[in-house]
Short mmCIF file of C-alpha atoms in Angstrom, two decimals:
data_model
loop_
_atom_site.label_atom_id
_atom_site.label_comp_id
_atom_site.label_asym_id
_atom_site.label_seq_id
_atom_site.Cartn_x
_atom_site.Cartn_y
_atom_site.Cartn_z
CA MET A 632 5.40 -10.80 -40.43
CA GLN A 633 5.54 -13.36 -37.58
CA ILE A 634 3.40 -13.29 -34.44
CA PHE A 635 4.39 -14.91 -31.13
CA LYS A 636 2.71 -15.30 -27.78
CA VAL A 637 5.12 -14.06 -25.07
CA GLY A 638 5.55 -13.48 -21.34
CA GLY A 639 3.10 -14.54 -18.67
CA ALA A 640 0.76 -16.50 -20.93
CA VAL A 641 3.58 -18.83 -22.00
CA ARG A 642 5.05 -19.03 -18.51
CA ASP A 643 1.78 -19.91 -16.80
CA ARG A 644 0.80 -22.47 -19.45
CA LEU A 645 4.13 -24.24 -18.90
CA LEU A 646 3.51 -24.16 -15.13
CA GLY A 647 0.04 -25.63 -15.62
CA LEU A 648 -1.63 -22.49 -14.27
CA PRO A 649 -4.68 -20.66 -15.67
CA VAL A 650 -3.79 -18.15 -18.39
CA THR A 651 -5.59 -14.83 -18.11
CA ASP A 652 -3.89 -12.03 -20.05
CA ILE A 653 -2.14 -12.78 -23.34
CA ASP A 654 0.59 -10.57 -24.79
CA TRP A 655 1.78 -10.86 -28.38
CA VAL A 656 4.94 -9.68 -30.12
CA VAL A 657 5.08 -9.03 -33.86
CA VAL A 658 8.38 -9.58 -35.68
CA GLY A 659 9.14 -8.22 -39.15
CA ALA A 660 6.32 -5.67 -39.37
CA THR A 661 5.99 -1.89 -39.51
CA ALA A 662 3.42 0.30 -37.80
CA ASP A 663 1.87 1.09 -41.20
CA GLU A 664 1.38 -2.62 -41.90
CA MET A 665 -0.36 -3.08 -38.55
CA LEU A 666 -2.67 -0.14 -39.24
CA ALA A 667 -3.45 -1.52 -42.71
CA LYS A 668 -4.59 -4.77 -41.09
CA GLY A 669 -7.01 -2.89 -38.83
CA TYR A 670 -4.98 -2.85 -35.59
CA ARG A 671 -5.62 0.21 -33.42
CA PRO A 672 -2.55 2.03 -31.99
CA VAL A 673 -2.23 2.68 -28.24
CA GLY A 674 0.55 4.28 -26.19
CA ALA A 675 2.75 7.12 -27.33
CA ASP A 676 6.09 5.70 -26.14
CA PHE A 677 6.34 2.58 -28.29
CA PRO A 678 4.27 0.85 -30.95
CA VAL A 679 1.61 -1.26 -29.28
CA PHE A 680 -1.62 -2.10 -31.10
CA LEU A 681 -4.99 -3.58 -30.18
CA HIS A 682 -6.29 -6.47 -32.25
CA PRO A 683 -9.34 -5.35 -34.27
CA LYS A 684 -11.49 -8.23 -32.93
CA THR A 685 -10.06 -9.53 -29.63
CA GLY A 686 -8.72 -6.24 -28.25
CA GLU A 687 -5.54 -8.04 -27.11
CA GLU A 688 -2.23 -6.16 -27.19
CA TYR A 689 0.23 -6.73 -30.02
CA ALA A 690 3.61 -4.99 -29.69
CA LEU A 691 6.17 -4.61 -32.46
CA ALA A 692 9.48 -6.29 -31.59
CA ARG A 693 11.74 -3.61 -30.15
CA THR A 694 15.02 -2.89 -28.44
CA GLU A 695 15.50 -0.37 -25.65
CA ARG A 696 18.34 1.76 -24.34
CA LYS A 697 18.70 3.49 -20.98
CA SER A 698 18.45 7.25 -21.44
CA GLY A 699 17.50 8.63 -18.02
CA ARG A 700 16.50 7.80 -14.46
CA GLY A 701 13.65 5.63 -13.31
CA TYR A 702 11.09 3.40 -14.94
CA GLY A 703 10.44 5.80 -17.83
CA GLY A 704 14.09 6.58 -18.62
CA PHE A 705 14.32 4.52 -21.81
CA THR A 706 14.36 5.10 -25.56
CA PHE A 707 12.81 2.39 -27.72
CA HIS A 708 13.61 1.29 -31.25
CA ALA A 709 11.10 -0.77 -33.22
CA SER A 710 11.71 -1.89 -36.79
CA PRO A 711 11.17 -4.96 -38.96
CA GLU A 712 14.87 -5.79 -38.48
CA VAL A 713 14.55 -6.35 -34.71
CA THR A 714 14.71 -10.10 -34.07
CA LEU A 715 12.64 -12.11 -31.61
CA GLU A 716 15.79 -12.84 -29.57
CA GLU A 717 16.59 -9.11 -29.38
CA ASP A 718 13.06 -8.40 -28.15
CA LEU A 719 13.19 -11.17 -25.53
CA ILE A 720 16.56 -10.11 -24.09
CA ARG A 721 15.12 -6.80 -22.86
CA ARG A 722 12.62 -8.62 -20.61
CA ASP A 723 13.10 -8.95 -16.86
CA LEU A 724 13.22 -12.66 -16.02
CA THR A 725 14.16 -15.73 -18.05
CA ILE A 726 10.78 -17.31 -17.27
CA ASN A 727 9.13 -14.27 -18.90
CA ALA A 728 11.42 -14.40 -21.97
CA ILE A 729 9.93 -17.44 -23.68
CA ALA A 730 7.98 -17.06 -26.93
CA GLU A 731 5.49 -19.46 -28.51
CA ASP A 732 4.21 -19.64 -32.07
CA ASP A 733 0.73 -20.72 -33.12
CA LEU A 734 1.82 -24.39 -33.15
CA GLN A 735 3.13 -24.09 -29.54
CA ASN A 736 6.74 -24.30 -30.70
CA LEU A 737 8.86 -22.50 -28.12
CA THR A 738 11.68 -20.02 -28.64
CA ASP A 739 13.70 -19.96 -25.42
CA PRO A 740 17.13 -18.40 -26.02
CA TYR A 741 17.72 -17.52 -22.35
CA HIS A 742 16.82 -20.90 -20.76
CA GLY A 743 13.55 -19.88 -19.18
CA GLN A 744 12.22 -23.46 -19.26
CA ARG A 745 15.25 -24.65 -17.32
CA ASP A 746 14.61 -22.00 -14.66
CA LEU A 747 10.91 -22.91 -14.55
CA GLU A 748 11.88 -26.50 -13.76
CA ALA A 749 14.47 -25.39 -11.20
CA ARG A 750 11.95 -22.93 -9.67
CA ILE A 751 14.34 -19.97 -10.01
CA LEU A 752 13.59 -16.30 -10.71
CA ARG A 753 16.65 -15.18 -12.70
CA HIS A 754 17.31 -12.01 -14.67
CA VAL A 755 17.75 -12.29 -18.45
CA SER A 756 20.68 -9.90 -18.86
CA PRO A 757 22.69 -7.25 -16.98
CA ALA A 758 20.29 -4.68 -18.47
CA PHE A 759 17.92 -5.83 -15.69
CA ALA A 760 19.67 -3.32 -13.42
CA GLU A 761 18.64 -0.41 -15.64
CA ASP A 762 14.99 -0.51 -14.55
CA PRO A 763 14.28 0.05 -10.83
CA LEU A 764 10.66 -1.13 -11.17
CA ARG A 765 12.04 -4.64 -11.68
CA VAL A 766 13.00 -4.82 -8.01
CA LEU A 767 9.30 -4.62 -7.13
CA ARG A 768 8.28 -6.92 -9.97
CA VAL A 769 10.67 -9.70 -8.99
CA ALA A 770 9.58 -9.46 -5.34
CA ARG A 771 5.98 -9.70 -6.55
CA PHE A 772 6.71 -12.78 -8.65
CA ALA A 773 8.44 -14.29 -5.61
CA ALA A 774 5.21 -13.78 -3.63
CA ARG A 775 3.08 -15.20 -6.44
CA TYR A 776 5.11 -18.36 -7.00
CA ALA A 777 6.45 -19.01 -3.48
CA SER A 778 3.94 -21.83 -3.01
CA LEU A 779 5.48 -23.57 -6.04
CA GLY A 780 8.93 -23.35 -4.46
CA PHE A 781 10.32 -20.44 -6.50
CA THR A 782 13.21 -18.41 -5.07
CA VAL A 783 15.23 -15.47 -6.39
CA ALA A 784 18.61 -16.39 -7.90
CA PRO A 785 21.49 -15.03 -5.73
CA GLU A 786 22.97 -13.10 -8.67
CA THR A 787 19.57 -11.50 -9.38
CA LEU A 788 19.17 -10.56 -5.71
CA GLU A 789 22.63 -8.95 -5.92
CA LEU A 790 21.53 -6.81 -8.90
CA MET A 791 18.41 -5.85 -6.96
CA ARG A 792 20.65 -4.86 -4.06
CA GLN A 793 22.76 -2.69 -6.35
CA LEU A 794 19.63 -1.02 -7.69
CA SER A 795 18.40 -0.38 -4.14
CA GLU A 796 21.69 1.29 -3.24
CA SER A 797 21.93 3.33 -6.45
CA GLY A 798 19.20 5.84 -5.64
CA GLU A 799 17.19 4.70 -8.67
CA LEU A 800 14.27 3.48 -6.56
CA GLN A 801 13.54 7.08 -5.55
CA ALA A 802 12.90 7.86 -9.22
CA LEU A 803 9.85 5.56 -9.28
CA THR A 804 6.53 7.39 -9.38
CA ALA A 805 4.02 6.80 -6.61
CA GLU A 806 1.54 5.44 -9.16
CA ARG A 807 3.92 2.81 -10.59
CA SER A 808 5.08 1.76 -7.13
CA TRP A 809 1.52 1.45 -5.81
CA LYS A 810 0.48 -0.63 -8.81
CA GLU A 811 3.19 -3.20 -8.00
CA ILE A 812 2.70 -3.05 -4.22
CA SER A 813 -1.08 -3.46 -4.41
CA ARG A 814 -0.78 -6.39 -6.83
CA ALA A 815 1.88 -8.01 -4.64
CA LEU A 816 -0.24 -7.67 -1.50
CA MET A 817 -3.04 -9.56 -3.27
CA GLU A 818 -0.78 -12.52 -4.11
CA ASP A 819 -1.03 -15.82 -2.22
CA GLN A 820 2.00 -15.05 -0.04
CA PRO A 821 2.35 -11.26 0.26
CA GLN A 822 4.76 -11.62 3.18
CA VAL A 823 7.32 -13.02 0.71
CA PHE A 824 7.13 -9.74 -1.24
CA ILE A 825 8.11 -7.76 1.87
CA GLN A 826 10.81 -10.28 2.82
CA VAL A 827 12.44 -10.16 -0.63
CA LEU A 828 12.38 -6.35 -0.60
CA ARG A 829 14.11 -6.51 2.75
CA ASP A 830 16.66 -9.08 1.57
CA CYS A 831 17.82 -6.77 -1.23
CA GLY A 832 17.77 -3.55 0.81
CA ALA A 833 14.78 -2.07 -1.05
CA LEU A 834 12.43 -2.07 1.95
CA LYS A 835 14.53 0.45 3.89
CA VAL A 836 14.44 2.72 0.82
CA LEU A 837 10.76 2.37 -0.06
CA MET A 838 9.23 1.78 3.39
CA PRO A 839 11.83 2.57 6.07
CA GLU A 840 8.98 2.62 8.61
CA VAL A 841 8.28 -1.08 7.98
CA ASP A 842 11.96 -2.01 7.75
CA ALA A 843 12.52 -0.41 11.18
CA LEU A 844 10.23 -3.02 12.81
CA PHE A 845 12.70 -5.87 12.27
CA GLY A 846 14.79 -6.49 15.37
CA VAL A 847 12.33 -4.64 17.64
CA PRO A 848 11.16 -7.00 20.43
CA GLN A 849 7.66 -7.31 21.89
CA PRO A 850 6.58 -8.97 25.16
CA GLU A 851 6.92 -12.73 24.67
CA ALA A 852 3.77 -13.43 26.70
CA HIS A 853 1.65 -11.77 24.00
CA HIS A 854 3.99 -12.31 21.05
CA PRO A 855 5.82 -15.65 21.12
CA GLU A 856 7.56 -14.64 17.85
CA ILE A 857 8.99 -11.59 19.74
CA ASP A 858 10.29 -9.71 16.68
CA THR A 859 7.83 -7.02 15.47
CA GLY A 860 8.96 -7.35 11.85
CA LEU A 861 8.36 -11.11 11.86
CA HIS A 862 4.96 -10.49 13.46
CA THR A 863 4.06 -8.10 10.63
CA LEU A 864 5.01 -10.75 8.05
CA SER A 865 2.84 -13.30 9.89
CA VAL A 866 -0.13 -10.91 10.00
CA LEU A 867 0.20 -10.38 6.24
CA GLU A 868 0.38 -14.13 5.73
CA GLN A 869 -2.83 -14.61 7.73
CA SER A 870 -4.58 -11.88 5.72
CA ALA A 871 -3.90 -13.85 2.54
CA LEU A 872 -4.88 -17.19 4.07
CA HIS A 873 -8.23 -15.64 5.06
CA GLU A 874 -8.60 -13.99 1.62
CA GLN A 875 -8.89 -10.47 2.99
CA PRO A 876 -9.33 -7.53 0.58
CA LEU A 877 -6.55 -5.08 -0.29
CA THR A 878 -7.72 -2.51 2.28
CA VAL A 879 -7.26 -5.03 5.09
CA ARG A 880 -3.89 -6.28 3.81
CA TRP A 881 -2.55 -2.72 3.57
CA ALA A 882 -3.73 -2.01 7.13
CA CYS A 883 -2.11 -5.25 8.32
CA LEU A 884 1.23 -4.16 6.86
CA LEU A 885 1.14 -0.76 8.57
CA HIS A 886 -0.72 -1.40 11.84
CA ASP A 887 2.32 -1.57 14.16
CA LEU A 888 4.56 1.15 12.71
CA GLY A 889 4.57 3.02 16.02
CA LYS A 890 6.62 0.21 17.61
CA GLY A 891 9.55 1.23 15.41
CA LEU A 892 9.67 4.54 17.32
CA THR A 893 9.81 3.06 20.82
CA PRO A 894 13.10 3.98 22.57
CA GLU A 895 15.25 0.88 23.19
CA GLU A 896 15.26 1.45 26.93
CA GLU A 897 11.47 0.90 26.95
CA TRP A 898 11.61 -2.41 25.02
CA PRO A 899 9.81 -4.78 24.88
CA ARG A 900 6.84 -2.60 25.92
CA HIS A 901 5.34 -0.19 23.40
CA ILE A 902 3.15 2.21 25.32
CA ALA A 903 0.88 4.37 23.10
CA HIS A 904 2.37 2.91 19.88
CA GLU A 905 -1.11 3.21 18.38
CA HIS A 906 -0.87 7.01 18.50
CA THR A 907 2.83 7.45 17.73
CA GLY A 908 2.39 5.29 14.63
CA LEU A 909 -0.29 7.46 13.03
CA LYS A 910 2.14 10.00 11.55
CA LEU A 911 4.17 7.14 10.05
CA ILE A 912 1.07 5.47 8.57
CA LYS A 913 0.06 8.81 7.10
CA ALA A 914 3.53 9.28 5.58
CA VAL A 915 3.50 5.86 3.90
CA ASN A 916 -0.07 6.42 2.67
CA GLU A 917 0.94 9.71 1.06
CA ARG A 918 4.24 8.42 -0.34
CA PHE A 919 2.46 5.83 -2.47
CA LYS A 920 -0.77 7.79 -2.97
CA ALA A 921 -2.72 4.80 -1.71
CA PRO A 922 -6.47 4.87 -2.52
CA LYS A 923 -8.61 6.69 0.00
CA ASP A 924 -10.25 3.54 1.41
CA CYS A 925 -6.83 1.96 2.03
CA GLN A 926 -5.54 5.14 3.68
CA GLU A 927 -8.56 5.49 5.97
CA LEU A 928 -8.61 1.88 7.12
CA ALA A 929 -4.85 1.81 7.77
CA LEU A 930 -5.12 4.86 10.02
CA LEU A 931 -8.18 3.53 11.87
CA VAL A 932 -6.62 0.09 12.41
CA GLY A 933 -3.38 1.70 13.58
CA LYS A 934 -5.24 3.85 16.09
CA TYR A 935 -7.83 1.38 17.38
CA HIS A 936 -6.52 -2.19 16.94
CA THR A 937 -5.82 -2.58 20.67
CA HIS A 938 -9.39 -1.43 21.36
CA CYS A 939 -10.56 -4.38 19.30
CA HIS A 940 -8.30 -6.81 21.17
CA ARG A 941 -9.71 -5.51 24.49
CA ALA A 942 -13.28 -5.28 23.20
CA LEU A 943 -14.78 -7.47 25.93
CA GLU A 944 -13.31 -5.19 28.63
CA LEU A 945 -14.40 -1.86 27.09
CA LYS A 946 -16.98 0.26 28.88
CA ALA A 947 -20.22 0.89 27.02
CA SER A 948 -19.24 4.53 26.53
CA THR A 949 -15.89 3.55 24.99
CA LEU A 950 -17.66 1.05 22.74
CA LEU A 951 -20.04 3.76 21.59
CA GLU A 952 -17.17 6.15 20.88
CA LEU A 953 -15.44 3.43 18.82
CA LEU A 954 -18.58 2.79 16.78
CA GLN A 955 -19.12 6.53 16.24
CA ASN A 956 -15.53 6.98 15.03
CA PHE A 957 -16.10 4.27 12.43
CA ASP A 958 -19.49 5.68 11.40
CA VAL A 959 -20.91 2.15 11.59
CA TYR A 960 -24.41 3.44 10.85
CA ARG A 961 -23.53 4.60 7.33
CA ARG A 962 -20.34 2.60 6.67
CA PRO A 963 -20.79 -0.88 8.16
CA GLN A 964 -18.36 -2.48 5.69
CA ARG A 965 -15.43 -0.39 6.93
CA PHE A 966 -16.03 -1.59 10.50
CA GLU A 967 -16.17 -5.19 9.24
CA GLU A 968 -12.79 -4.69 7.53
CA PHE A 969 -11.40 -3.21 10.75
CA ILE A 970 -12.49 -6.31 12.66
CA GLY A 971 -10.92 -8.47 9.94
CA ALA A 972 -7.57 -6.67 10.19
CA CYS A 973 -7.56 -6.96 13.98
CA GLU A 974 -8.32 -10.67 13.81
CA MET A 975 -5.39 -11.12 11.42
CA ASP A 976 -3.22 -9.23 13.91
CA ALA A 977 -4.30 -11.60 16.69
CA ARG A 978 -3.67 -14.66 14.50
CA GLY A 979 -0.32 -13.43 13.24
CA ARG A 980 1.49 -14.72 16.32
CA LYS A 981 3.63 -17.82 16.50
CA GLY A 982 1.59 -20.80 17.67
CA LEU A 983 -1.62 -18.76 18.05
CA GLU A 984 -2.76 -18.84 14.42
CA GLN A 985 -5.76 -21.08 15.21
CA ARG A 986 -6.81 -19.47 18.50
CA SER A 987 -10.41 -18.25 18.55
CA TYR A 988 -11.07 -14.51 18.42
CA PRO A 989 -14.39 -13.88 20.23
CA GLN A 990 -13.81 -10.12 20.04
CA ALA A 991 -14.90 -10.20 16.38
CA ASP A 992 -18.44 -11.43 16.98
CA TYR A 993 -18.70 -9.38 20.15
CA LEU A 994 -18.00 -6.14 18.24
CA ARG A 995 -20.35 -7.17 15.43
CA GLY A 996 -23.07 -7.64 18.03
CA ALA A 997 -22.32 -4.27 19.60
CA ALA A 998 -22.57 -2.56 16.22
CA ARG A 999 -25.87 -4.33 15.57
CA ALA A 1000 -27.26 -3.24 18.95
CA ALA A 1001 -26.34 0.39 18.29
CA ARG A 1002 -27.72 0.33 14.74
CA GLU A 1003 -31.04 -1.11 15.90
CA VAL A 1004 -31.85 1.99 17.96
CA ALA A 1005 -34.72 3.59 16.05
CA VAL A 1006 -34.78 7.32 15.30
CA GLN A 1007 -38.54 7.59 14.71
CA PRO A 1008 -39.65 7.40 18.40
CA LEU A 1009 -37.25 10.26 19.20
CA LEU A 1010 -38.63 12.36 16.36
CA GLU A 1011 -42.13 11.69 17.66
CA LYS A 1012 -41.01 12.99 21.05
CA GLY A 1013 -40.07 16.27 19.37
CA PHE A 1014 -36.30 15.93 19.31
CA LYS A 1015 -34.56 17.65 16.37
CA GLY A 1016 -31.19 19.10 15.39
CA PRO A 1017 -28.33 18.71 17.89
CA GLU A 1018 -30.80 17.59 20.59
CA LEU A 1019 -31.83 14.65 18.39
CA GLY A 1020 -28.18 13.68 18.04
CA GLU A 1021 -27.67 13.71 21.80
CA ALA A 1022 -30.88 11.77 22.46
CA LEU A 1023 -29.85 9.17 19.89
CA LYS A 1024 -26.46 8.88 21.55
CA ARG A 1025 -28.10 8.31 24.96
CA GLU A 1026 -30.37 5.58 23.54
CA ARG A 1027 -27.44 3.87 21.84
CA LEU A 1028 -25.44 3.97 25.05
CA LYS A 1029 -28.40 2.39 26.86
CA ALA A 1030 -28.59 -0.32 24.18
CA LEU A 1031 -24.85 -1.04 24.49
CA LYS A 1032 -25.08 -1.31 28.28
CA ALA A 1033 -27.90 -3.83 27.89
CA TYR A 1034 -25.85 -5.69 25.26
CA LYS A 1035 -22.84 -5.82 27.59
CA ASP A 1036 -24.95 -7.10 30.49
CA GLU A 1037 -26.47 -9.78 28.31
CA ALA A 1038 -23.08 -10.85 26.90
CA SER A 1039 -21.53 -11.16 30.36
CA ALA A 1040 -24.52 -12.97 31.92
#
């Protein structure tokens, strides 16, 4: 029995990056031998075991063969005869197909070290094209390592293109897709993930609503970058630079989908795109079964982001309606994330990345003014039920008018 460290732990150590998760492969062992040593089995599809003390995953060396559609369409074969090289060749990228023994001696049959030095994401073998999930994985790695200068090898991008055209991407489950998308959006350069998906034709399959934004112009006075797709990439980039949470990054990706529906004869204006985009945002949310908080924020940002940009011009009654729709009294964090997404939208414009965004603090102040209206005096006056709600609304409107007057003084 031989045990090797494999995959990301080896790759990141060689890149000088922090190593978090460690995966191990066991060569020359049977499942019974692993059980006899106290390893606990997990997973029904192939023999993976948890170390009795560390809890880390140890997988028996295995080969795999395509047997159906999608990510799960594989049969696996694990036996003591499977070599380390045979196990490594089934992996996605050469930089993930390097093994290391306990003395840090490397086994690198597919030249992963060479590709690490050349900053190239390259597939290990033609079997890469058998697994559609790898399109998303490679795009995610491109986003993660873009700052180090990594790019996708042309021949790998071509295989990704073939996969995108094959219909295999439709076989991916919503859960598997969301896992990759959500991880990619949290990388340092999530816009690279979207760009790589577009470069290989996967974006128009997975998110045609986002793909449709490229080539759609916006008024140059407000958007010096003009192209709506490029603007979306810039907004995503800003969301990562400002370390926004996943909810905000997802909303940033989807906020302008309505512009993809504007008839060409109306370009570059996009009247009411906030409302026309809601059905598209809802469709993308449902397609990937995004978590509820991501879904809700994406819809709210899509509907109200222009309200935020015009915050200083809004009437007190419109401000109150906005705050009510966000339920800022019970869910202040969601309103804060909305403001964050809108600020990223404002900064995601060519040459305007550093421009101040006073609307953010103005809306925070408005929310504070409305929240500070006390309920107790109204209860003492005898208000209750629906009448209490209306009285509270009147007092909050009064507070917002006073806030507006003070802010404009």
